[in-house]
Coordinates of C-alpha atoms and ligand atoms in Angstrom, one line a residue:
M285 CA 18.3 -5.5 14.0
S286 CA 21.2 -3.6 12.4
Q287 CA 22.2 -6.6 10.3
T288 CA 18.9 -6.4 8.4
A289 CA 18.6 -2.6 8.1
R290 CA 18.6 -1.6 4.4
L291 CA 18.5 1.6 2.4
S292 CA 14.9 1.9 1.1
A293 CA 14.8 5.4 -0.5
I294 CA 17.2 8.1 -1.6
T295 CA 15.9 11.6 -2.2
V296 CA 17.7 14.8 -3.3
Y297 CA 16.3 18.3 -3.2
P298 CA 18.2 20.1 -5.9
I299 CA 16.9 23.6 -4.9
K300 CA 16.6 24.3 -1.2
S301 CA 13.0 23.9 0.1
T302 CA 11.6 22.6 -3.3
A303 CA 10.2 19.2 -4.1
G304 CA 12.4 16.1 -3.6
L305 CA 13.7 14.0 -6.5
S306 CA 13.7 10.3 -5.8
V307 CA 16.7 8.4 -7.1
S308 CA 17.8 4.8 -7.0
Q309 CA 21.4 5.6 -6.4
A310 CA 23.5 8.6 -5.5
M311 CA 27.0 9.8 -5.1
A312 CA 27.8 10.9 -1.6
N313 CA 30.6 13.4 -1.1
R314 CA 31.8 15.8 1.5
E315 CA 28.9 18.3 0.9
G316 CA 26.2 15.5 1.1
L317 CA 24.6 13.8 -1.9
V318 CA 25.5 15.2 -5.4
F319 CA 22.6 17.4 -6.6
D320 CA 21.2 17.9 -3.1
R321 CA 20.6 21.5 -2.1
R322 CA 23.2 22.8 -4.6
F323 CA 20.9 25.7 -5.5
V324 CA 19.1 28.3 -3.3
L325 CA 16.8 31.2 -3.8
V326 CA 17.6 34.4 -2.0
D327 CA 15.8 37.8 -1.7
D328 CA 17.1 41.2 -2.8
N329 CA 19.2 41.3 0.4
G330 CA 20.9 38.0 -0.3
L331 CA 18.9 36.3 2.5
F332 CA 17.8 32.7 1.7
I333 CA 14.1 32.1 1.0
T334 CA 12.7 29.1 2.8
G335 CA 9.6 26.9 2.6
R336 CA 8.7 28.0 6.1
Q337 CA 7.6 31.3 4.8
Y338 CA 6.8 30.2 1.2
P339 CA 5.4 26.7 1.3
Q340 CA 4.6 26.9 -2.4
L341 CA 8.3 26.2 -2.9
T342 CA 7.5 22.6 -2.3
L343 CA 5.5 22.6 -5.6
I344 CA 8.6 23.3 -7.7
K345 CA 9.9 20.1 -9.2
S346 CA 13.3 19.5 -10.7
A347 CA 14.5 16.9 -13.2
I348 CA 18.2 16.4 -13.8
I349 CA 19.2 16.7 -17.5
P350 CA 22.7 16.5 -19.1
V351 CA 23.0 20.3 -19.4
G352 CA 21.6 21.1 -15.9
M353 CA 18.0 20.9 -14.8
Q354 CA 14.4 21.2 -15.9
I355 CA 12.2 23.0 -13.5
S356 CA 8.4 22.9 -13.4
A357 CA 5.7 24.3 -11.2
P358 CA 1.9 24.6 -11.5
G359 CA 0.8 27.2 -14.0
M360 CA 4.4 27.9 -15.2
P361 CA 6.2 27.0 -18.4
T362 CA 9.1 24.5 -18.0
L363 CA 12.3 26.3 -17.2
T364 CA 15.6 24.8 -18.4
I365 CA 18.6 25.7 -16.2
N366 CA 21.8 25.3 -18.2
Y367 CA 25.1 25.3 -16.4
S368 CA 26.8 26.9 -19.4
Q369 CA 24.7 30.1 -18.8
F370 CA 25.9 30.6 -15.3
T371 CA 27.8 33.8 -14.6
S372 CA 31.2 33.6 -13.0
Q373 CA 30.1 36.1 -10.3
Y374 CA 30.4 34.9 -6.7
E375 CA 28.5 37.0 -4.2
P376 CA 27.8 36.7 -0.4
I377 CA 24.5 35.2 0.5
T378 CA 23.1 34.3 4.0
I379 CA 21.7 31.0 5.2
W380 CA 20.8 31.2 8.9
K381 CA 24.0 32.7 10.5
D382 CA 26.3 31.6 7.7
T383 CA 27.6 33.9 5.0
I384 CA 28.6 32.0 1.9
Q385 CA 30.2 33.0 -1.4
A386 CA 27.8 31.6 -3.9
Q387 CA 27.8 31.6 -7.7
Y388 CA 25.0 33.8 -9.2
C389 CA 23.2 31.8 -12.0
Y390 CA 21.4 33.9 -14.6
Q391 CA 18.9 36.8 -14.6
E392 CA 16.3 35.0 -16.7
Y393 CA 16.0 32.2 -14.1
D394 CA 15.2 34.8 -11.5
L395 CA 12.3 36.1 -13.5
W396 CA 10.7 32.6 -13.6
F397 CA 11.1 32.0 -9.8
S398 CA 10.0 35.6 -9.0
E399 CA 6.9 35.2 -11.0
F400 CA 6.0 31.9 -9.4
L401 CA 6.7 33.1 -5.8
G402 CA 5.2 36.6 -6.4
K403 CA 8.3 38.1 -4.9
P404 CA 11.7 39.2 -6.3
C405 CA 14.2 36.4 -5.9
H406 CA 17.6 35.3 -7.3
L407 CA 19.0 31.8 -7.9
Y408 CA 22.5 30.9 -6.6
F409 CA 24.6 27.8 -7.0
Y410 CA 27.0 26.2 -4.6
G411 CA 30.0 26.5 -7.0
D412 CA 33.6 25.4 -7.0
R413 CA 34.6 28.4 -4.9
S414 CA 31.8 28.1 -2.4
Q415 CA 32.7 27.0 1.1
R416 CA 30.6 26.3 4.2
P417 CA 32.0 24.4 7.1
V418 CA 29.7 22.2 9.2
K419 CA 29.1 23.6 12.7
K420 CA 31.7 22.2 15.1
R421 CA 33.3 20.1 12.2
P422 CA 35.4 22.7 10.4
N423 CA 36.9 20.0 8.1
D424 CA 33.5 19.0 6.8
Q425 CA 31.4 21.0 4.3
V426 CA 27.7 21.4 3.8
S427 CA 26.1 23.1 0.8
F428 CA 22.7 24.9 1.3
A429 CA 21.1 22.4 3.6
D430 CA 20.1 23.8 7.0
G431 CA 23.0 22.6 9.0
Y432 CA 24.3 19.2 8.0
P433 CA 24.9 17.5 4.7
L434 CA 22.5 14.5 5.0
L435 CA 19.4 13.5 6.9
L436 CA 18.5 9.8 7.7
I437 CA 15.1 8.6 9.0
S438 CA 13.9 5.0 9.5
E439 CA 10.6 3.8 8.2
A440 CA 9.9 2.4 11.7
S441 CA 10.2 5.8 13.3
L442 CA 7.6 7.2 10.9
I443 CA 5.3 4.3 11.7
D444 CA 5.7 5.0 15.4
L445 CA 4.9 8.6 14.9
N446 CA 1.8 7.8 12.8
C447 CA 0.5 5.7 15.7
R448 CA 0.3 8.9 17.8
T449 CA -0.6 11.8 15.5
A450 CA -4.0 13.2 14.9
E451 CA -3.6 12.9 11.1
P452 CA -1.4 10.7 8.8
I453 CA 2.1 12.1 8.3
E454 CA 4.2 11.3 5.2
M455 CA 7.9 10.8 5.1
A456 CA 8.2 13.5 2.5
Q457 CA 7.2 16.1 5.1
F458 CA 10.6 15.5 6.9
R459 CA 12.6 15.8 3.7
P460 CA 15.1 13.0 4.4
N461 CA 17.9 12.1 2.0
I462 CA 18.1 8.5 3.2
V463 CA 15.3 6.3 4.4
V464 CA 16.1 2.9 6.0
N465 CA 13.9 -0.1 6.8
G466 CA 14.5 -3.2 8.8
T467 CA 15.0 -1.4 12.1
K468 CA 13.0 -0.8 15.2
A469 CA 11.6 2.7 15.7
F470 CA 14.3 5.3 16.6
T471 CA 17.1 2.7 16.4
E472 CA 18.9 5.4 14.4
D473 CA 19.2 7.5 17.6
S474 CA 21.7 5.0 18.9
W475 CA 24.0 4.9 15.8
Q476 CA 27.3 6.7 15.9
Q477 CA 28.9 5.5 12.7
I478 CA 27.4 3.5 9.9
K479 CA 28.4 2.2 6.5
I480 CA 26.0 2.2 3.5
G481 CA 27.3 0.6 0.3
E482 CA 30.9 2.0 0.0
V483 CA 30.3 5.1 2.1
R484 CA 30.9 5.5 5.9
F485 CA 28.9 8.1 7.7
D486 CA 29.2 9.7 11.1
V487 CA 25.8 10.1 12.7
V488 CA 26.4 13.5 14.2
S489 CA 23.3 14.7 15.9
P490 CA 19.5 14.4 16.1
C491 CA 17.7 16.7 13.6
A492 CA 15.8 19.6 15.2
R493 CA 12.5 20.0 13.4
C494 CA 10.4 23.1 12.7
I495 CA 7.1 24.2 11.4
F496 CA 8.1 23.4 7.8
T497 CA 7.3 19.7 8.6
T498 CA 3.6 20.7 8.8
V499 CA 3.5 21.5 5.1
N500 CA 1.9 18.9 2.9
P501 CA 4.4 18.8 0.0
S502 CA 1.8 17.6 -2.5
N503 CA -0.4 20.7 -2.1
A504 CA 1.8 23.2 -0.1
T505 CA -0.8 23.6 2.7
K506 CA 0.0 23.7 6.4
S507 CA -1.7 21.2 8.7
P508 CA -4.4 23.0 10.6
L509 CA -3.6 20.7 13.5
K510 CA 0.1 21.6 13.3
E511 CA 1.0 18.0 12.9
P512 CA 3.5 16.4 13.3
V513 CA 5.0 19.2 15.4
T514 CA 2.1 18.9 18.0
T515 CA 2.8 15.3 18.6
L516 CA 6.6 15.4 18.4
A517 CA 6.6 18.1 21.1
N518 CA 5.0 15.6 23.4
Y519 CA 7.5 12.8 22.9
R520 CA 10.6 13.9 21.1
S521 CA 11.5 17.2 22.7
D522 CA 14.3 18.3 25.1
E523 CA 14.2 20.7 28.1
S524 CA 14.6 23.6 25.7
H525 CA 11.5 22.5 23.8
N526 CA 13.5 21.7 20.6
I527 CA 11.9 18.7 18.9
F528 CA 13.8 16.0 17.1
F529 CA 13.1 13.5 14.4
G530 CA 15.8 11.8 12.2
Q531 CA 19.6 11.9 12.4
N532 CA 22.0 14.2 10.7
L533 CA 24.9 12.5 8.9
V534 CA 28.3 13.5 7.5
A535 CA 29.9 11.3 4.8
L536 CA 33.5 10.3 5.7
N537 CA 34.4 9.3 2.2
E538 CA 33.2 9.7 -1.4
G539 CA 31.2 6.9 -2.9
I540 CA 27.9 5.5 -4.3
I541 CA 24.9 4.4 -2.3
V542 CA 22.2 2.3 -3.9
I543 CA 18.7 1.5 -2.8
G544 CA 18.8 -2.0 -1.2
D545 CA 22.3 -1.5 0.2
S546 CA 22.6 -2.9 3.7
V547 CA 23.2 -0.6 6.6
E548 CA 26.2 -1.7 8.7
V549 CA 26.3 -0.3 12.2
I550 CA 30.0 0.3 13.0
K551 CA 29.7 2.2 16.3
T552 CA 26.8 2.9 18.6
K553 CA 26.2 5.4 21.3
A554 CA 23.7 6.0 24.1
P555 CA 20.6 7.6 22.5
A556 CA 19.1 10.8 23.7
V557 CA 16.2 10.2 26.2
Y558 CA 12.9 12.1 25.7
I559 CA 9.9 12.1 28.0
D560 CA 7.0 10.3 26.3
N561 CA 3.7 12.1 26.8
A562 CA 2.2 11.2 23.4
P563 CA -0.2 8.4 23.7
I564 CA -0.5 5.6 21.1
K565 CA -3.8 6.2 19.4
R566 CA -3.8 3.4 16.9
K567 CA -1.9 0.2 16.1
P568 CA 1.0 0.5 13.6
T569 CA 0.4 -0.1 9.9
Q570 CA 3.2 -0.7 7.5
T571 CA 4.3 2.2 5.4
T572 CA 6.3 1.8 2.3
Q573 CA 8.4 4.3 0.5
Q574 CA 8.2 4.3 -3.3
G575 CA 10.2 7.2 -4.6
N576 CA 8.4 10.3 -3.3
H577 CA 5.2 8.4 -2.9
S578 CA 4.4 7.1 0.5
T579 CA 1.5 4.8 0.9
T580 CA -0.1 3.2 3.9
D581 CA -0.7 -0.5 3.6
I582 CA -3.6 -2.4 5.1
Q583 CA -3.7 -6.1 6.0
L584 CA -6.8 -7.9 4.8
T585 CA -8.1 -11.3 5.5
C586 CA -10.2 -13.2 2.9
Q587 CA -13.5 -13.8 4.6
R588 CA -15.4 -15.5 1.8
V589 CA -15.1 -16.4 -1.9
I590 CA -18.3 -16.3 -4.0
E591 CA -18.5 -17.9 -7.4
E592 CA -20.4 -15.4 -9.5
T593 CA -20.0 -16.9 -13.0
P594 CA -17.9 -19.8 -14.4
T595 CA -15.1 -17.2 -14.8
T596 CA -15.7 -14.6 -12.1
K597 CA -15.3 -14.7 -8.4
T598 CA -16.0 -12.2 -5.6
F599 CA -13.6 -12.0 -2.8
L600 CA -14.8 -10.5 0.5
F601 CA -12.1 -9.2 2.9
T602 CA -12.2 -8.0 6.5
S603 CA -9.5 -6.6 8.7
T604 CA -8.7 -6.6 12.4
E605 CA -8.6 -2.8 12.0
R606 CA -11.5 -0.6 11.0
L607 CA -11.5 -0.6 7.2
P608 CA -10.7 2.7 5.6
S609 CA -13.5 4.7 4.0
Y610 CA -13.9 5.1 0.3
L611 CA -16.3 6.4 -2.4
P612 CA -18.6 4.1 -4.4
G613 CA -16.7 3.4 -7.6
Q614 CA -13.2 3.6 -6.3
Y615 CA -10.6 0.8 -6.6
L616 CA -8.4 -1.2 -4.3
A617 CA -4.8 -2.0 -5.1
I618 CA -3.9 -5.4 -3.7
Q619 CA -0.4 -6.8 -3.5
P620 CA -0.2 -10.6 -3.4
T621 CA 3.2 -12.3 -3.3
I622 CA 3.3 -14.7 -6.2
N623 CA 6.4 -16.9 -6.6
G624 CA 8.2 -14.8 -4.1
Q625 CA 7.5 -11.5 -6.0
A626 CA 5.1 -8.9 -4.7
I627 CA 2.8 -7.9 -7.6
T628 CA 0.4 -5.0 -7.4
R629 CA -3.0 -5.0 -9.2
T630 CA -6.0 -2.8 -8.9
Y631 CA -9.6 -4.0 -8.8
T632 CA -12.7 -1.9 -8.4
L633 CA -14.4 -2.3 -5.1
S634 CA -17.8 -4.0 -5.8
S635 CA -18.7 -3.5 -2.2
S636 CA -20.4 -0.3 -1.0
P637 CA -19.1 2.0 1.7
S638 CA -22.6 1.8 3.2
R639 CA -21.7 -1.8 4.2
P640 CA -18.4 -1.0 6.0
E641 CA -17.8 -4.4 7.5
H642 CA -16.0 -5.7 4.4
F643 CA -14.3 -4.9 1.1
A644 CA -15.3 -6.9 -1.9
I645 CA -13.5 -7.2 -5.3
T646 CA -15.0 -9.1 -8.2
V647 CA -12.4 -10.6 -10.4
K648 CA -12.7 -12.2 -13.8
R649 CA -10.1 -14.9 -14.6
E650 CA -8.0 -13.6 -17.5
E651 CA -6.4 -16.1 -19.8
N652 CA -2.8 -14.9 -19.1
G653 CA -3.6 -12.9 -16.0
V654 CA -1.0 -13.7 -13.4
V655 CA -2.9 -12.1 -10.5
S656 CA -6.4 -13.0 -11.5
N657 CA -5.4 -16.7 -12.0
W658 CA -3.6 -16.7 -8.7
L659 CA -6.7 -15.2 -6.9
H660 CA -8.9 -17.8 -8.5
N661 CA -6.6 -20.8 -7.9
H662 CA -5.0 -19.9 -4.5
L663 CA -6.8 -17.3 -2.4
M664 CA -8.9 -19.0 0.2
E665 CA -10.9 -18.0 3.2
G666 CA -8.6 -17.0 6.1
D667 CA -5.7 -16.1 3.8
Q668 CA -4.0 -12.7 4.3
I669 CA -3.3 -10.1 1.6
T670 CA -1.7 -6.7 1.6
A671 CA -3.6 -3.8 0.0
Q672 CA -3.3 0.0 -0.3
L673 CA -5.9 2.6 0.6
P674 CA -8.8 2.7 -1.8
S675 CA -8.3 5.4 -4.4
G676 CA -9.4 6.5 -7.9
D677 CA -11.5 9.3 -9.4
F678 CA -14.2 7.2 -10.9
H679 CA -16.8 7.7 -8.2
L680 CA -20.3 9.0 -7.6
Q681 CA -19.2 12.2 -6.0
R682 CA -17.9 13.4 -9.4
T683 CA -21.4 14.6 -10.3
N684 CA -24.2 16.6 -8.7
N685 CA -26.7 15.3 -11.3
N686 CA -29.5 13.3 -9.7
K687 CA -30.2 11.5 -13.0
L688 CA -27.6 8.8 -13.7
L689 CA -27.0 6.4 -16.5
L690 CA -24.6 3.5 -15.8
L691 CA -23.2 1.6 -18.8
A692 CA -21.3 -1.6 -18.0
A693 CA -20.0 -4.5 -19.9
G694 CA -18.8 -7.8 -18.4
C695 CA -16.7 -7.3 -15.3
G696 CA -17.2 -3.5 -15.7
I697 CA -20.3 -4.0 -13.6
T698 CA -18.2 -3.9 -10.4
P699 CA -18.1 -0.1 -9.8
M700 CA -21.8 0.0 -10.8
L701 CA -22.6 -2.6 -8.1
S702 CA -20.9 -0.4 -5.5
I703 CA -22.9 2.7 -6.7
L704 CA -26.2 0.8 -6.8
R705 CA -25.7 -0.7 -3.4
W706 CA -24.8 2.7 -2.0
L707 CA -27.8 4.5 -3.5
T708 CA -30.2 1.7 -2.5
D709 CA -28.9 1.3 1.1
R710 CA -29.1 5.1 1.7
L711 CA -32.5 5.4 0.1
E712 CA -31.1 8.1 -2.2
N713 CA -33.6 9.9 -4.4
V714 CA -31.5 9.5 -7.5
D715 CA -33.0 8.3 -10.7
V716 CA -30.5 5.7 -11.9
V717 CA -30.6 3.5 -15.0
L718 CA -28.2 0.6 -15.6
I719 CA -27.7 -1.0 -19.0
Y720 CA -25.5 -4.0 -18.5
S721 CA -24.1 -5.9 -21.4
A722 CA -23.1 -9.5 -20.8
R723 CA -22.3 -12.3 -23.2
S724 CA -24.9 -14.8 -21.9
Q725 CA -27.2 -15.2 -19.0
A726 CA -24.5 -17.4 -17.3
D727 CA -22.1 -14.5 -17.6
I728 CA -24.2 -12.0 -15.7
I729 CA -22.4 -11.1 -12.5
A730 CA -24.6 -10.7 -9.4
Y731 CA -27.8 -11.2 -11.5
H732 CA -30.1 -12.0 -8.6
E733 CA -28.8 -9.1 -6.5
L734 CA -29.4 -6.7 -9.4
L735 CA -33.0 -8.0 -9.7
L736 CA -33.4 -7.5 -6.0
L737 CA -31.9 -4.0 -6.0
A738 CA -34.3 -3.1 -8.8
E739 CA -37.2 -4.4 -6.7
Q740 CA -36.1 -2.6 -3.6
N741 CA -35.1 0.7 -5.1
P742 CA -38.0 2.4 -6.9
C743 CA -35.6 4.9 -8.5
F744 CA -33.5 2.2 -10.2
T745 CA -34.2 0.7 -13.6
L746 CA -32.3 -2.3 -14.8
H747 CA -31.8 -3.3 -18.4
I748 CA -29.6 -6.2 -19.5
T749 CA -28.6 -7.1 -23.0
L750 CA -27.0 -10.4 -24.0
T751 CA -24.5 -10.1 -26.8
Q752 CA -24.6 -13.8 -27.7
P753 CA -27.7 -15.5 -29.1
T754 CA -29.6 -17.0 -26.2
Q755 CA -31.4 -20.3 -26.1
I756 CA -33.7 -19.0 -23.3
P757 CA -37.1 -18.6 -25.0
A758 CA -38.5 -16.1 -22.5
W759 CA -35.4 -14.0 -22.0
P760 CA -37.0 -10.7 -20.8
G761 CA -34.1 -8.4 -21.6
Y762 CA -32.5 -7.1 -24.8
Q763 CA -30.3 -9.1 -27.1
G764 CA -27.4 -7.9 -29.2
R765 CA -24.7 -5.2 -28.8
L766 CA -25.7 -1.9 -27.2
N767 CA -27.1 0.3 -29.9
Q768 CA -28.7 3.7 -30.5
A769 CA -32.3 2.3 -30.7
M770 CA -31.8 0.5 -27.4
L771 CA -30.5 3.6 -25.7
Q772 CA -33.3 5.8 -27.1
Q773 CA -35.9 3.3 -25.9
C774 CA -34.4 2.8 -22.4
I775 CA -33.3 6.4 -21.7
P776 CA -35.1 9.1 -23.8
D777 CA -33.5 11.7 -21.6
L778 CA -29.9 10.4 -22.0
A779 CA -28.5 13.9 -22.8
E780 CA -29.5 15.2 -19.4
R781 CA -27.9 12.4 -17.4
A782 CA -24.5 12.0 -15.8
I783 CA -23.1 8.9 -17.6
F784 CA -20.7 6.4 -15.9
V785 CA -19.1 3.8 -18.2
C786 CA -17.0 0.8 -17.4
G787 CA -15.9 -2.0 -19.7
S788 CA -13.4 -3.0 -22.3
A789 CA -11.7 -0.3 -24.5
S790 CA -13.9 -1.0 -27.5
F791 CA -17.1 -0.9 -25.3
M792 CA -16.1 2.4 -23.9
E793 CA -15.3 3.9 -27.3
H794 CA -18.7 2.5 -28.6
C795 CA -20.6 4.1 -25.6
K796 CA -18.9 7.4 -26.2
T797 CA -19.8 7.5 -29.9
L798 CA -23.4 6.5 -29.1
S799 CA -23.7 9.1 -26.3
Q800 CA -22.4 11.8 -28.6
Q801 CA -24.8 10.8 -31.4
L802 CA -27.7 11.1 -28.9
G803 CA -26.7 14.6 -28.0
H804 CA -24.7 14.1 -24.8
G805 CA -22.0 16.8 -24.4
L806 CA -19.6 14.4 -22.6
T807 CA -18.9 16.9 -19.8
D808 CA -20.9 15.0 -17.2
Y809 CA -19.3 11.8 -18.4
Y810 CA -17.0 9.4 -16.6
E811 CA -15.0 6.3 -17.7
E812 CA -13.3 3.5 -15.9
R813 CA -11.2 0.9 -17.6
F814 CA -10.9 -2.5 -16.0
F815 CA -8.4 -3.9 -18.5
T816 CA -4.7 -3.8 -18.1
P817 CA -2.9 -1.6 -20.7
Q818 CA -1.2 -4.5 -22.4
Q819 CA -4.6 -6.0 -23.3
T820 CA -5.4 -3.1 -25.5
Q821 CA -2.8 -4.0 -28.1
E822 CA -4.8 -5.4 -31.0
V823 CA -2.1 -5.4 -33.6
A824 CA 1.1 -7.3 -32.7
T825 CA 4.1 -5.2 -33.7
P826 CA 7.3 -7.1 -34.4
K827 CA 9.6 -7.0 -31.4
K828 CA 12.7 -4.7 -31.8
S829 CA 15.2 -3.5 -29.3
V830 CA 15.4 0.2 -28.4
S831 CA 17.6 2.3 -26.1
I832 CA 15.8 4.0 -23.3
L833 CA 17.7 6.7 -21.3
F834 CA 16.1 7.4 -18.0
D835 CA 17.9 10.7 -17.9
S836 CA 16.8 12.0 -14.5
W837 CA 18.1 8.8 -13.0
D838 CA 21.2 8.7 -15.2
I839 CA 20.5 5.1 -16.3
M840 CA 20.5 3.8 -19.9
V841 CA 18.6 0.6 -20.7
K842 CA 18.7 -1.7 -23.6
G843 CA 15.0 -2.4 -23.9
D844 CA 12.3 -3.3 -26.3
N845 CA 9.1 -1.9 -28.0
Q846 CA 6.7 -4.3 -26.3
T847 CA 7.2 -3.9 -22.6
P848 CA 5.7 -0.9 -20.8
L849 CA 8.3 1.7 -19.7
L850 CA 7.5 1.2 -16.0
Q851 CA 8.5 -2.5 -16.2
Q852 CA 11.7 -1.8 -18.1
A853 CA 12.5 0.9 -15.6
E854 CA 12.0 -1.4 -12.7
Q855 CA 14.2 -4.1 -14.3
A856 CA 17.0 -1.5 -14.5
G857 CA 16.5 -0.3 -10.9
V858 CA 14.9 3.0 -11.8
A859 CA 12.2 3.7 -9.2
I860 CA 9.2 5.4 -10.8
P861 CA 6.4 5.8 -8.3
Y862 CA 3.3 3.8 -9.3
M863 CA 0.1 2.4 -7.9
C864 CA -2.5 0.9 -10.2
R865 CA -0.2 -0.2 -13.1
A866 CA -3.3 0.1 -15.3
G867 CA -3.3 3.7 -16.6
I868 CA -5.8 4.8 -14.0
C869 CA -4.2 6.6 -11.0
G870 CA -1.6 8.8 -12.8
Q871 CA 1.1 8.1 -10.2
C872 CA 3.6 7.0 -12.8
K873 CA 3.7 10.1 -15.0
V874 CA 7.1 10.7 -16.7
K875 CA 8.0 13.0 -19.6
V876 CA 9.4 11.8 -23.0
V877 CA 12.0 14.3 -23.9
S878 CA 12.8 12.7 -27.3
G879 CA 11.7 9.7 -29.4
H880 CA 8.5 8.1 -30.5
Y881 CA 6.1 6.3 -28.2
Q882 CA 2.7 4.7 -28.1
R883 CA 0.3 5.6 -25.2
L884 CA -1.9 2.6 -24.2
A885 CA -3.9 4.7 -21.7
D886 CA -4.1 8.5 -21.1
T887 CA -7.2 9.1 -18.9
P888 CA -5.3 10.7 -16.0
L889 CA -3.4 13.1 -18.3
S890 CA -4.5 16.7 -18.9
E891 CA -4.5 18.0 -22.5
E892 CA -1.6 20.2 -21.6
E893 CA 0.4 17.1 -20.3
K894 CA -0.4 15.2 -23.5
T895 CA 0.9 18.0 -25.6
D896 CA 3.9 18.2 -23.4
N897 CA 4.7 14.5 -24.0
V898 CA 3.9 13.4 -20.5
V899 CA 3.1 9.7 -20.5
L900 CA 2.0 7.0 -18.0
A901 CA 5.1 4.8 -17.6
C902 CA 2.9 1.8 -16.9
S903 CA 0.9 2.3 -20.1
C904 CA 3.4 3.5 -22.7
L905 CA 5.6 1.6 -25.2
A906 CA 8.7 2.8 -26.9
N907 CA 8.5 2.9 -30.7
S908 CA 12.0 4.2 -31.0
D909 CA 15.0 5.1 -28.8
L910 CA 13.7 7.3 -26.0
V911 CA 14.9 9.8 -23.4
I912 CA 12.7 10.0 -20.3
N913 CA 12.7 12.5 -17.5
A914 CA 11.0 12.4 -14.1
I915 CA 8.4 15.1 -13.6
Ligands
FES1265 S1 0.6 3.3 -12.1 FE1 -1.4 4.1 -12.2 S2 -1.4 5.1 -14.1 FE2 0.5 4.1 -14.1

């Protein structure tokens, strides 16, 4: 298997115990990866401060900038760490049993970290005069990592672990620098020397793990079940009850490693043997590493294709595994492989969690839609497709109001179908009104089911308006674009209702304006877009070339003003985490440090983020040269 092993993720942790920074390539040297654990926080006695006692350290994020770093943390202003401000003072600090001469940074930085941690602390740098030999390898150096310069883990080992744990575990909990794929679980235990890109590494020892791995780095809380330690203790522990996961490495030469590099196994050794008392609880599912973002994939089989309208089809999916739960209104990200390329698109689940035997997505064929056309033309019953866990914050649980108004246009009916099926199946006593805007009767999606739901559910009132002139003499519904009079007639108590809206950008703007005009405060008000960001561009701007500096990644791109930043980043090998690619999930947030840009979507951004020039890389165009940082 070693011939196919590849480097799938690289992460550096600039300040010890803080959040990792995903990079597409890195320079390895004798202390590990450049920028990895070169800073440490210590207390008044010079003793290092660790995430074991202060899990909130994992919420501190770093971005590399030319003068140093930008540091952010919840509730704190951004801190710029500038190398030129560092003192020339070297002082002894203690990490475990090692005393190291470290360079004291700057008093102002200490105030920022002390305020965030609620404890006096001081920032030190592993400077030119710092020395810290690796245990039993006096000729090798390690900066402020626990014991060794680098940590490697295979994706397969994490998959194996996740088959046994009581709760899902993410790769980020183990804080590896290097993740590899294309191996069997724990193959890395048998490696003695490997080569990645131009760098040779000695695989020196299994990595002993501690309680810090139980901290969820996205919210800094410890697992109440003490996972993964509980499970690892039952199958990866030695006689002294030390537990191991991952392998420590030492670089033998200086050089660059890049995601996608093959891992060449130069020497092997007999792996350590552990007694296996941790039963397999579930079958493995594929996990993928996208920057810091780890997702669990699910394999779906297309069970049925239903022709809803001339341009819309519903695809029903099943799985050999129990399908994951979701909330009515959430979306599913599917990843078909089209012309050899895996492309991710999100579609709202039109199925309801009250009918857990299948997932359904309802997809309109878009004129230039690569995935929608592929689904319509190629996906057939029995075909397999990869998807990610359902997600999204447009769902029924957002409100406690038991009076709802659902406003949908065209394919925007899909989350409403999920909500209506859920409410009806569960006999919920929720007063719900749907106003559905379709071009013509032939374009109404799930028309007969909507009529049936209205018949079955006494709390549900259905109104349909056709926006094109109809030839049907006895059309019982409304005609024309949704308007104030229509809303007043259908829902006299509109201002009291929770409103859920899904449709095109112009439909949603229109609904918002009407709702405000009719006295709705827009607090209990939720929107879901079903269009892709590119579709919102109404005015074609002339194409021009721009320079985009992805500063945190140290990569400059000659790009253009018409391609979303995420796409341009990917073309240059910059790994920005993403999920929906449609301005919905917020996974692809980056910060524009300088330059002019155009946001195509901003729903997941807070007002503070908008002011702070945070953008969604999948939904942002460059209007001028830009400098971009990770956040
Ligand atoms: S990837 Fe979801 S908002 Fe950009």
